[in-house]
Short mmCIF file of C-alpha atoms in Angstrom, two decimals:
data_model
loop_
_atom_site.label_atom_id
_atom_site.label_comp_id
_atom_site.label_asym_id
_atom_site.label_seq_id
_atom_site.Cartn_x
_atom_site.Cartn_y
_atom_site.Cartn_z
CA MET A 135 -44.66 36.38 -47.76
CA LYS A 136 -40.96 36.92 -48.17
CA LYS A 137 -38.76 36.20 -45.20
CA SER A 138 -37.56 39.77 -44.88
CA ASN A 139 -41.14 41.03 -44.50
CA MET A 140 -41.97 38.62 -41.71
CA THR A 141 -41.91 39.58 -38.07
CA TYR A 142 -39.81 37.42 -35.76
CA MET A 143 -42.94 35.85 -34.27
CA GLU A 144 -44.32 34.96 -37.71
CA SER A 145 -41.07 33.33 -38.72
CA VAL A 146 -40.92 31.36 -35.43
CA HIS A 147 -44.39 29.99 -36.17
CA ARG A 148 -43.45 29.13 -39.75
CA ASP A 149 -40.18 27.43 -38.79
CA GLY A 150 -41.78 25.74 -35.80
CA LYS A 151 -44.50 24.32 -38.01
CA TYR A 152 -42.08 22.91 -40.57
CA TRP A 153 -39.71 21.48 -37.97
CA GLY A 154 -42.66 20.08 -36.03
CA ILE A 155 -44.17 18.39 -39.07
CA GLY A 156 -40.78 17.08 -40.23
CA VAL A 157 -39.65 15.70 -36.88
CA GLY A 158 -43.19 14.47 -36.14
CA ILE A 159 -43.31 12.41 -39.34
CA LEU A 160 -39.82 11.07 -38.65
CA LEU A 161 -40.76 9.97 -35.12
CA LEU A 162 -44.02 8.40 -36.24
CA LEU A 163 -42.26 6.51 -39.06
CA LEU A 164 -39.50 5.11 -36.84
CA PRO A 165 -41.36 2.03 -35.61
CA LEU A 166 -42.09 1.19 -39.27
CA ILE A 167 -38.44 1.63 -40.25
CA VAL A 168 -37.35 -0.67 -37.42
CA SER A 169 -40.03 -3.18 -38.47
CA LEU A 170 -38.64 -3.24 -41.99
CA PHE A 171 -35.03 -3.62 -40.82
CA PHE A 172 -35.80 -6.71 -38.81
CA GLY A 173 -38.51 -7.98 -41.13
CA ALA A 174 -40.85 -8.14 -38.14
CA MET A 175 -44.48 -7.06 -38.15
CA PRO A 176 -46.10 -5.99 -34.90
CA GLN A 177 -48.29 -8.48 -33.05
CA TRP A 178 -51.62 -7.00 -34.01
CA ASP A 179 -53.66 -8.16 -31.03
CA ALA A 180 -50.98 -6.96 -28.59
CA LEU A 181 -50.74 -3.68 -30.51
CA LEU A 182 -54.47 -3.16 -30.23
CA GLY A 183 -54.48 -4.18 -26.55
CA GLY A 184 -51.56 -1.90 -25.75
CA LEU A 185 -53.07 1.05 -27.61
CA ILE A 186 -56.50 0.67 -26.04
CA ALA A 187 -54.93 0.51 -22.58
CA THR A 188 -52.64 3.50 -23.15
CA ALA A 189 -53.66 5.88 -25.94
CA PRO A 190 -57.11 7.23 -24.94
CA MET A 191 -55.93 8.54 -21.56
CA TYR A 192 -52.67 10.01 -22.83
CA TRP A 193 -54.30 11.59 -25.88
CA ALA A 194 -56.90 13.22 -23.64
CA VAL A 195 -54.20 14.47 -21.26
CA GLY A 196 -52.04 15.49 -24.22
CA ILE A 197 -54.75 17.67 -25.77
CA VAL A 198 -55.45 19.40 -22.46
CA GLU A 199 -51.69 19.87 -21.96
CA ILE A 200 -51.42 21.74 -25.27
CA PHE A 201 -53.89 24.36 -24.11
CA THR A 202 -52.30 24.53 -20.66
CA TYR A 203 -48.64 24.70 -21.58
CA VAL A 204 -48.55 26.52 -24.93
CA PRO A 205 -49.45 29.93 -23.43
CA MET A 206 -46.82 29.50 -20.71
CA LEU A 207 -43.99 28.19 -22.91
CA GLY A 208 -44.19 30.81 -25.63
CA ALA A 209 -44.02 29.96 -29.35
CA GLY A 210 -40.39 28.84 -29.75
CA GLY A 211 -40.48 27.10 -26.38
CA THR A 212 -43.62 25.21 -27.41
CA TYR A 213 -42.22 23.95 -30.72
CA LEU A 214 -39.13 22.63 -28.92
CA SER A 215 -40.80 21.33 -25.75
CA PHE A 216 -43.49 19.32 -27.49
CA ILE A 217 -40.73 17.44 -29.34
CA THR A 218 -38.22 17.01 -26.53
CA GLY A 219 -40.68 16.49 -23.67
CA ASN A 220 -40.13 16.75 -19.90
CA ILE A 221 -42.21 19.93 -19.85
CA SER A 222 -43.47 20.23 -16.27
CA ASN A 223 -40.40 18.69 -14.63
CA LEU A 224 -37.75 20.56 -16.60
CA LYS A 225 -38.51 22.87 -19.53
CA LEU A 226 -41.23 25.06 -18.03
CA PRO A 227 -39.53 25.58 -14.62
CA CYS A 228 -36.34 26.39 -16.52
CA ALA A 229 -38.12 28.98 -18.68
CA LEU A 230 -40.00 30.49 -15.72
CA ASP A 231 -36.80 30.89 -13.73
CA ALA A 232 -35.00 32.44 -16.71
CA MET A 233 -37.77 34.97 -17.46
CA GLU A 234 -38.04 35.88 -13.79
CA ARG A 235 -34.31 36.58 -13.47
CA ALA A 236 -34.10 38.47 -16.75
CA GLY A 237 -37.09 40.55 -15.65
CA VAL A 238 -39.04 39.94 -18.86
CA LYS A 239 -42.73 39.16 -19.33
CA ALA A 240 -43.98 36.06 -21.10
CA THR A 241 -46.50 38.18 -22.99
CA GLU A 242 -43.80 40.28 -24.64
CA GLU A 243 -41.30 39.40 -27.34
CA GLU A 244 -38.43 39.72 -24.85
CA GLY A 245 -40.05 36.97 -22.78
CA GLU A 246 -40.54 34.84 -25.87
CA VAL A 247 -36.85 35.15 -26.73
CA ILE A 248 -35.52 34.43 -23.21
CA SER A 249 -37.92 31.49 -22.83
CA THR A 250 -36.75 30.04 -26.16
CA ILE A 251 -33.07 30.47 -25.24
CA SER A 252 -33.50 28.70 -21.89
CA ILE A 253 -35.60 25.85 -23.28
CA ALA A 254 -33.27 25.29 -26.26
CA THR A 255 -30.24 25.27 -23.93
CA SER A 256 -31.99 22.87 -21.58
CA SER A 257 -32.89 20.54 -24.48
CA ILE A 258 -29.34 20.55 -25.79
CA VAL A 259 -27.80 19.89 -22.37
CA THR A 260 -30.30 17.11 -21.64
CA THR A 261 -29.52 15.45 -24.98
CA PHE A 262 -25.78 15.55 -24.32
CA ILE A 263 -26.07 14.25 -20.77
CA ILE A 264 -28.17 11.32 -21.99
CA ILE A 265 -25.70 10.61 -24.84
CA LEU A 266 -22.83 10.66 -22.35
CA GLY A 267 -24.82 8.39 -20.05
CA VAL A 268 -25.57 5.93 -22.86
CA ILE A 269 -21.87 5.78 -23.79
CA LEU A 270 -20.81 5.32 -20.17
CA ILE A 271 -23.77 3.19 -19.15
CA VAL A 272 -21.65 0.24 -18.01
CA PRO A 273 -19.57 2.11 -15.40
CA LEU A 274 -22.46 4.46 -14.54
CA GLN A 275 -25.18 1.88 -13.99
CA PRO A 276 -24.14 0.88 -10.45
CA ILE A 277 -23.99 4.55 -9.41
CA LEU A 278 -27.30 5.52 -11.00
CA GLU A 279 -28.99 2.49 -9.46
CA ALA A 280 -27.34 2.80 -6.03
CA PRO A 281 -30.08 2.33 -3.43
CA VAL A 282 -28.67 5.19 -1.38
CA LEU A 283 -29.32 7.66 -4.24
CA LYS A 284 -32.80 6.40 -5.11
CA PRO A 285 -34.67 8.71 -2.68
CA ALA A 286 -32.94 11.74 -4.20
CA PHE A 287 -34.17 10.89 -7.72
CA ASP A 288 -37.64 9.99 -6.42
CA MET A 289 -37.99 13.40 -4.77
CA ILE A 290 -37.00 15.59 -7.69
CA LEU A 291 -40.46 17.16 -8.11
CA PRO A 292 -40.92 18.28 -4.48
CA ALA A 293 -37.36 19.68 -4.50
CA LEU A 294 -37.96 21.53 -7.76
CA PHE A 295 -41.33 23.02 -6.92
CA GLY A 296 -40.27 23.97 -3.38
CA GLY A 297 -37.74 26.41 -4.82
CA LEU A 298 -39.98 27.63 -7.62
CA ALA A 299 -42.93 28.17 -5.25
CA VAL A 300 -40.92 30.53 -3.03
CA VAL A 301 -40.23 32.83 -5.97
CA PHE A 302 -43.72 32.89 -7.42
CA ILE A 303 -45.74 32.90 -4.21
CA SER A 304 -43.69 35.70 -2.68
CA LYS A 305 -44.38 37.82 -5.78
CA ASN A 306 -48.08 36.94 -6.06
CA ALA A 307 -49.06 36.36 -2.43
CA LYS A 308 -52.70 37.46 -2.71
CA LEU A 309 -53.39 35.42 -5.80
CA SER A 310 -51.76 32.22 -4.50
CA VAL A 311 -53.89 31.66 -1.38
CA ALA A 312 -57.00 30.22 -3.04
CA PRO A 313 -55.34 27.80 -5.51
CA ILE A 314 -52.93 26.45 -2.89
CA LEU A 315 -55.73 25.84 -0.39
CA LEU A 316 -57.84 24.13 -3.07
CA MET A 317 -55.00 21.88 -4.23
CA LEU A 318 -53.93 20.97 -0.70
CA ALA A 319 -57.50 19.99 0.18
CA LEU A 320 -57.93 17.97 -3.02
CA PHE A 321 -54.63 16.10 -2.79
CA ILE A 322 -54.91 15.40 0.94
CA PHE A 323 -58.52 14.21 0.94
CA VAL A 324 -58.93 12.57 -2.48
CA PRO A 325 -56.89 9.34 -2.39
CA ALA A 326 -56.92 8.96 -6.20
CA LEU A 327 -54.75 12.04 -6.56
CA ASN A 328 -51.04 11.19 -6.53
CA GLN A 329 -47.89 11.44 -8.63
CA SER A 330 -49.45 9.79 -11.68
CA THR A 331 -52.54 12.02 -11.65
CA VAL A 332 -50.86 15.35 -10.89
CA GLY A 333 -50.65 16.00 -14.64
CA ILE A 334 -54.44 16.03 -14.84
CA MET A 335 -54.66 18.47 -11.94
CA VAL A 336 -52.37 21.05 -13.57
CA PRO A 337 -55.07 22.31 -15.99
CA VAL A 338 -57.59 22.29 -13.14
CA GLY A 339 -55.26 24.46 -11.07
CA VAL A 340 -54.55 26.75 -14.02
CA VAL A 341 -58.21 27.34 -14.92
CA PHE A 342 -59.19 27.83 -11.28
CA THR A 343 -56.39 30.33 -10.65
CA VAL A 344 -57.20 32.30 -13.80
CA VAL A 345 -60.86 32.57 -12.71
CA VAL A 346 -59.81 33.70 -9.22
CA ALA A 347 -57.41 36.19 -10.77
CA ARG A 348 -60.15 37.61 -13.00
CA ILE A 349 -62.48 38.10 -10.01
CA LEU A 350 -59.74 39.73 -7.91
CA TYR A 351 -58.70 41.91 -10.84
CA LYS A 352 -62.26 43.10 -11.46
CA LYS A 353 -62.60 43.90 -7.75
CA GLY A 354 -59.38 45.88 -7.92
CA VAL A 355 -57.54 43.65 -5.43
CA LEU A 356 -54.70 42.82 -7.83
CA MET B 133 -31.28 -9.47 -39.75
CA GLU B 134 -31.01 -11.24 -36.42
CA PHE B 135 -32.70 -9.23 -33.74
CA SER B 136 -31.38 -8.08 -30.41
CA VAL B 137 -32.61 -5.19 -28.26
CA ASN B 138 -29.09 -3.74 -28.47
CA HIS B 139 -28.51 -4.33 -32.18
CA PRO B 140 -26.03 -1.73 -33.57
CA ILE B 141 -28.49 -0.67 -36.29
CA LEU B 142 -30.90 0.50 -33.58
CA PHE B 143 -28.22 2.79 -32.19
CA VAL B 144 -27.52 4.18 -35.65
CA ILE B 145 -31.22 4.93 -36.30
CA VAL B 146 -31.78 6.45 -32.87
CA GLY B 147 -28.55 8.44 -33.09
CA LEU B 148 -29.62 9.98 -36.40
CA VAL B 149 -33.04 10.97 -35.07
CA ILE B 150 -31.52 12.50 -31.96
CA ALA B 151 -29.13 14.47 -34.17
CA VAL B 152 -32.15 15.95 -36.00
CA VAL B 153 -33.87 16.83 -32.71
CA LEU B 154 -30.64 18.42 -31.49
CA ALA B 155 -30.37 20.41 -34.73
CA GLN B 156 -33.83 21.86 -34.12
CA SER B 157 -32.82 23.08 -30.65
CA VAL B 158 -29.60 24.60 -32.00
CA TYR B 159 -31.52 26.31 -34.82
CA PHE B 160 -34.03 27.89 -32.44
CA LEU B 161 -31.29 28.84 -29.99
CA VAL B 162 -29.27 30.66 -32.65
CA ARG B 163 -32.34 32.49 -33.96
CA ALA B 164 -33.45 33.54 -30.48
CA VAL B 165 -29.96 34.77 -29.53
CA LYS B 166 -29.84 36.86 -32.73
CA ARG B 167 -33.29 38.25 -32.02
CA ALA B 168 -32.27 39.06 -28.43
CA LYS B 169 -29.45 41.17 -29.82
CA ALA B 170 -31.82 42.98 -32.19
CA LEU B 171 -34.22 43.67 -29.32
CA GLY B 172 -31.40 45.19 -27.30
CA ILE B 173 -31.31 42.55 -24.56
CA ALA B 174 -27.88 42.77 -22.89
CA SER B 175 -25.52 40.01 -24.02
CA GLN B 176 -24.74 39.49 -20.32
CA THR B 177 -28.40 38.57 -19.75
CA VAL B 178 -28.34 36.13 -22.66
CA LYS B 179 -25.13 34.51 -21.39
CA LYS B 180 -26.53 34.17 -17.88
CA THR B 181 -29.76 32.68 -19.23
CA ILE B 182 -27.76 30.06 -21.12
CA SER B 183 -25.38 29.19 -18.28
CA SER B 184 -28.02 28.93 -15.57
CA ALA B 185 -30.39 26.94 -17.81
CA ALA B 186 -27.50 24.54 -18.47
CA VAL B 187 -26.63 24.16 -14.78
CA PHE B 188 -30.28 23.81 -13.78
CA THR B 189 -30.78 21.02 -16.33
CA ILE B 190 -28.05 18.73 -14.95
CA ALA B 191 -29.93 17.16 -12.03
CA PRO B 192 -33.23 16.53 -13.87
CA ALA B 193 -31.28 15.17 -16.87
CA VAL B 194 -29.42 12.70 -14.65
CA ALA B 195 -32.81 11.63 -13.27
CA ILE B 196 -33.95 11.00 -16.87
CA LEU B 197 -30.81 8.91 -17.36
CA VAL B 198 -31.84 6.79 -14.38
CA GLY B 199 -35.05 6.14 -16.35
CA VAL B 200 -33.06 4.97 -19.38
CA VAL B 201 -31.22 2.48 -17.18
CA ALA B 202 -34.47 1.25 -15.63
CA LEU B 203 -36.18 0.68 -18.99
CA SER B 204 -33.06 -0.82 -20.62
CA LYS B 205 -33.55 -4.11 -18.74
CA SER B 206 -36.46 -5.18 -20.90
CA LEU B 207 -36.00 -2.99 -23.99
CA GLY B 208 -32.24 -2.59 -24.40
CA ILE B 209 -30.56 0.80 -24.39
CA ALA B 210 -31.38 2.26 -27.83
CA LEU B 211 -35.19 2.45 -27.55
CA PRO B 212 -35.28 4.00 -24.03
CA TRP B 213 -32.55 6.40 -25.15
CA LEU B 214 -34.80 7.61 -27.95
CA ARG B 215 -38.03 7.57 -25.97
CA LEU B 216 -36.63 9.56 -23.05
CA SER B 217 -34.96 12.08 -25.39
CA VAL B 218 -38.30 12.94 -27.00
CA ILE B 219 -41.79 13.65 -25.69
CA GLY B 220 -42.92 11.30 -22.94
CA SER B 221 -41.64 10.56 -19.47
CA LEU B 222 -40.33 7.62 -17.49
CA SER B 223 -43.75 6.94 -15.97
CA TYR B 224 -45.51 7.16 -19.34
CA GLU B 225 -43.00 4.97 -21.20
CA THR B 226 -43.07 2.39 -18.41
CA ILE B 227 -46.87 2.24 -18.47
CA ALA B 228 -46.98 2.03 -22.29
CA ALA B 229 -44.34 -0.73 -22.33
CA ASN B 230 -46.00 -2.70 -19.55
CA ASN B 231 -49.47 -2.42 -21.10
CA THR B 232 -48.11 -3.78 -24.38
CA LEU B 233 -45.95 -6.51 -22.83
CA THR B 234 -48.96 -7.65 -20.80
CA ALA B 235 -51.13 -7.69 -23.93
CA ALA B 236 -48.41 -9.76 -25.65
CA GLY B 237 -48.48 -12.21 -22.76
CA MET B 238 -45.02 -11.27 -21.49
CA GLN B 239 -43.83 -10.43 -18.05
CA ALA B 240 -42.83 -6.83 -17.43
CA GLY B 241 -39.10 -6.55 -16.79
CA SER B 242 -37.93 -9.58 -18.76
CA THR B 243 -35.75 -8.85 -21.80
CA VAL B 244 -37.63 -8.74 -25.09
CA THR B 245 -36.16 -11.27 -27.55
CA ASP B 246 -38.94 -11.34 -30.16
CA PRO B 247 -38.58 -8.51 -32.71
CA SER B 248 -42.34 -8.41 -33.30
CA VAL B 249 -42.92 -7.75 -29.60
CA PHE B 250 -40.23 -5.07 -29.70
CA VAL B 251 -41.80 -3.20 -32.62
CA THR B 252 -45.23 -3.55 -31.02
CA VAL B 253 -43.95 -1.83 -27.87
CA PHE B 254 -42.27 0.78 -30.06
CA TRP B 255 -45.57 1.50 -31.90
CA VAL B 256 -47.59 1.83 -28.71
CA MET B 257 -44.99 4.10 -27.07
CA THR B 258 -44.89 6.32 -30.15
CA VAL B 259 -48.58 6.58 -31.00
CA SER B 260 -50.08 6.86 -27.50
CA ILE B 261 -48.24 10.11 -26.67
CA ALA B 262 -48.46 11.66 -30.15
CA ALA B 263 -51.27 14.15 -29.44
CA GLY B 264 -48.85 17.04 -28.93
CA LEU B 265 -46.63 15.94 -31.79
CA VAL B 266 -49.54 15.88 -34.25
CA LEU B 267 -51.46 18.95 -33.06
CA VAL B 268 -48.83 21.46 -31.91
CA PRO B 269 -47.64 22.44 -35.43
CA PHE B 270 -51.21 23.41 -36.31
CA VAL B 271 -52.71 25.02 -33.19
CA THR B 272 -49.80 26.86 -31.54
CA LYS B 273 -50.07 30.01 -33.66
CA LYS B 274 -53.76 30.37 -32.83
CA ILE B 275 -53.32 29.90 -29.08
CA GLN B 276 -50.23 32.08 -28.95
CA GLY B 277 -51.83 34.77 -31.09
CA GLY B 278 -54.83 34.89 -28.74
CA MET B 279 -52.53 35.35 -25.76
CA MET B 280 -50.59 38.15 -27.44
CA LYS B 281 -53.82 39.92 -28.41
CA MET B 282 -55.11 39.73 -24.85
CA GLY B 283 -51.80 41.10 -23.60
CA MET B 284 -52.05 44.05 -25.99
CA LYS B 285 -55.69 44.83 -25.18
CA ASP B 286 -55.11 45.05 -21.43
CA LYS B 287 -51.45 44.89 -20.52
CA LYS B 288 -51.96 44.55 -16.79
CA TRP B 289 -54.52 41.75 -17.15
CA GLY B 290 -52.22 39.97 -19.64
CA GLU B 291 -49.50 39.86 -17.01
CA ILE B 292 -51.85 38.76 -14.24
CA PHE B 293 -53.27 36.07 -16.53
CA ASN B 294 -49.78 34.72 -17.13
CA ASN B 295 -48.84 34.75 -13.47
CA ALA B 296 -52.15 33.04 -12.67
CA MET B 297 -51.32 30.22 -15.09
CA PHE B 298 -47.87 29.74 -13.54
CA LEU B 299 -49.32 29.78 -10.03
CA GLY B 300 -52.03 27.31 -11.03
CA MET B 301 -49.41 24.86 -12.22
CA ILE B 302 -47.20 25.38 -9.17
CA SER B 303 -50.14 24.94 -6.78
CA ALA B 304 -51.06 21.61 -8.42
CA PHE B 305 -47.53 20.33 -7.78
CA LEU B 306 -47.55 21.70 -4.23
CA GLY B 307 -50.79 19.80 -3.66
CA TYR B 308 -49.14 16.64 -4.97
CA VAL B 309 -46.33 17.05 -2.42
CA PHE B 310 -48.97 16.59 0.31
CA CYS B 311 -50.84 13.68 -1.34
CA ASP B 312 -49.76 11.07 1.22
CA VAL B 313 -49.71 13.09 4.45
CA ALA B 314 -53.11 11.70 5.46
CA GLY B 315 -51.30 8.42 6.18
CA VAL B 316 -49.60 10.05 9.17
CA VAL B 317 -52.69 9.52 11.34
CA LYS B 318 -52.27 5.80 10.68
CA GLY B 319 -48.59 6.02 11.59
CA GLN B 320 -47.31 6.01 8.00
CA THR B 321 -44.76 8.79 8.16
CA ALA B 322 -43.37 8.21 4.64
CA GLY B 323 -45.93 10.71 3.33
CA LEU B 324 -43.99 13.44 5.11
CA ILE B 325 -40.81 12.86 3.06
CA PRO B 326 -41.86 15.00 0.04
CA VAL B 327 -43.14 17.69 2.40
CA CYS B 328 -39.79 17.89 4.21
CA VAL B 329 -37.87 17.85 0.92
CA MET B 330 -40.01 20.67 -0.43
CA ALA B 331 -39.49 22.65 2.80
CA VAL B 332 -35.69 22.26 2.56
CA ALA B 333 -35.69 23.41 -1.09
CA ALA B 334 -37.95 26.36 -0.23
CA VAL B 335 -35.79 27.45 2.72
CA VAL B 336 -32.57 27.17 0.67
CA MET B 337 -34.17 29.20 -2.12
CA ALA B 338 -35.37 31.90 0.30
CA VAL B 339 -31.99 32.10 2.09
CA LEU B 340 -30.09 32.33 -1.20
CA GLY B 341 -32.46 35.04 -2.40
CA LEU B 342 -31.95 37.09 0.77
CA LEU B 343 -28.18 36.54 0.76
CA SER B 344 -27.82 37.69 -2.83
CA GLN B 345 -29.88 40.80 -2.07
CA LYS B 346 -28.11 41.73 1.16
CA LEU B 347 -24.58 40.89 0.06
CA LYS B 348 -25.12 41.89 -3.58
CA ILE B 349 -23.89 38.55 -4.93
CA ARG B 350 -25.49 38.44 -8.35
CA TRP B 351 -24.40 34.95 -9.36
CA LEU B 352 -26.24 33.48 -6.38
CA THR B 353 -29.57 34.45 -7.96
CA ASP B 354 -28.52 32.86 -11.23
CA TYR B 355 -27.90 29.50 -9.61
CA ALA B 356 -30.41 29.69 -6.73
CA LEU B 357 -32.92 27.33 -8.34
CA PRO B 358 -30.43 24.55 -9.22
CA LEU B 359 -28.82 24.88 -5.78
CA SER B 360 -32.17 24.59 -3.99
CA LEU B 361 -33.10 21.66 -6.23
CA VAL B 362 -29.93 19.72 -5.42
CA ALA B 363 -30.16 20.60 -1.70
CA GLY B 364 -33.74 19.31 -1.64
CA MET B 365 -32.82 16.12 -3.48
CA ALA B 366 -29.86 15.50 -1.16
CA SER B 367 -32.05 16.02 1.90
CA ALA B 368 -34.36 13.27 0.61
CA ILE B 369 -31.67 10.69 1.50
CA PRO B 370 -31.65 11.28 5.30
CA PHE B 371 -35.40 12.06 5.37
CA THR B 372 -36.18 8.75 3.66
CA ALA B 373 -33.91 6.82 6.03
CA TRP B 374 -35.69 8.48 8.94
CA LEU B 375 -39.34 8.50 7.85
CA ALA B 376 -39.85 5.57 5.47
#
């Protein structure tokens, strides 16, 4: 298909695929390139040990995350976010806030465009802040590691989702009761659920809320 | 080449890769801005989206920078710089590094001096999180296409479905805020810190929303989320001193 005959969405998918494959190969080759530069092979037993201890869990979570986050991020947002990361703590809240304020729906092309703009901006700003930080790491280190500031950085997720929750719960009050009650009960009474396992609970919350929404919709409550 | 975790060549390699990643974001940004124009979205809306996304990003990005500093003690600056600029997170990278260092018989936190240990950590960090990297180019169109179709078939349900997904994610994180409150019955009040922080952020958000409506201050809505985020984070300092 010629470019001029493609819809915007089709071209986003095509470009996203090529960029994704290109950057993906580059990232996966990097350890090899560094190996060659220093003439150092990995320690095979430590590599195997490290992979066995890390990869199965994060691959499982990663696959579930694709199905959870792709519909929310939109196409362009997905292709960027799954390269630059920090999805739940930065990119997705940023996109949600942007679509909400612009009054566009994620299911429409307007939503796709606004979501892409906000996520791309957020990625660019993050990259520059980290570059600046790396350049200034010597003078910045004592400030960034100051014990007095540590609680602020530790509490970024509660602070972020407190604000976001107000917006979305106030607009979807009926639908939010059941998932919030379920998640409160689970997190309060199941000790294994904490900051490191919240990622696994996101898909649980999403599927549960969609099922509740379907029931309420069929009953005409929503 | 003699190895060091802060060898200049590592910065060159990482810098080049980050330039490519940056180029992708710029490319998608330019295309989306052009498309917004074609769709008739007001340029004011586009500008506001860009400026508030930029402001909102500052605090979380500084938190990511704190992660680079934390990881740099054992791995130097270049590798954490790369790893925290691409998919992954501080908690993931720390776990991956520690699992590998333990398997290599090293203590977590001590500086890596052996290049073979360094590349081993690099491999594990890269491969263990690669699910999204490998699969997203091939499955996104299918998933996204299914969503769009559903939205076209029943517009109202499409919207509700989307809101339900957002709410499901938000409720999981709200649940997490309360994960340690059960300790209060045993006198451990630290579990209340995230709850108080969340409450402060929520109140600030609600007040800003009302203010902007009543007083018709548009820019307040644009920066309400970053303001509530920073207010919540700042409140964590006194709450921690009080409750921990």
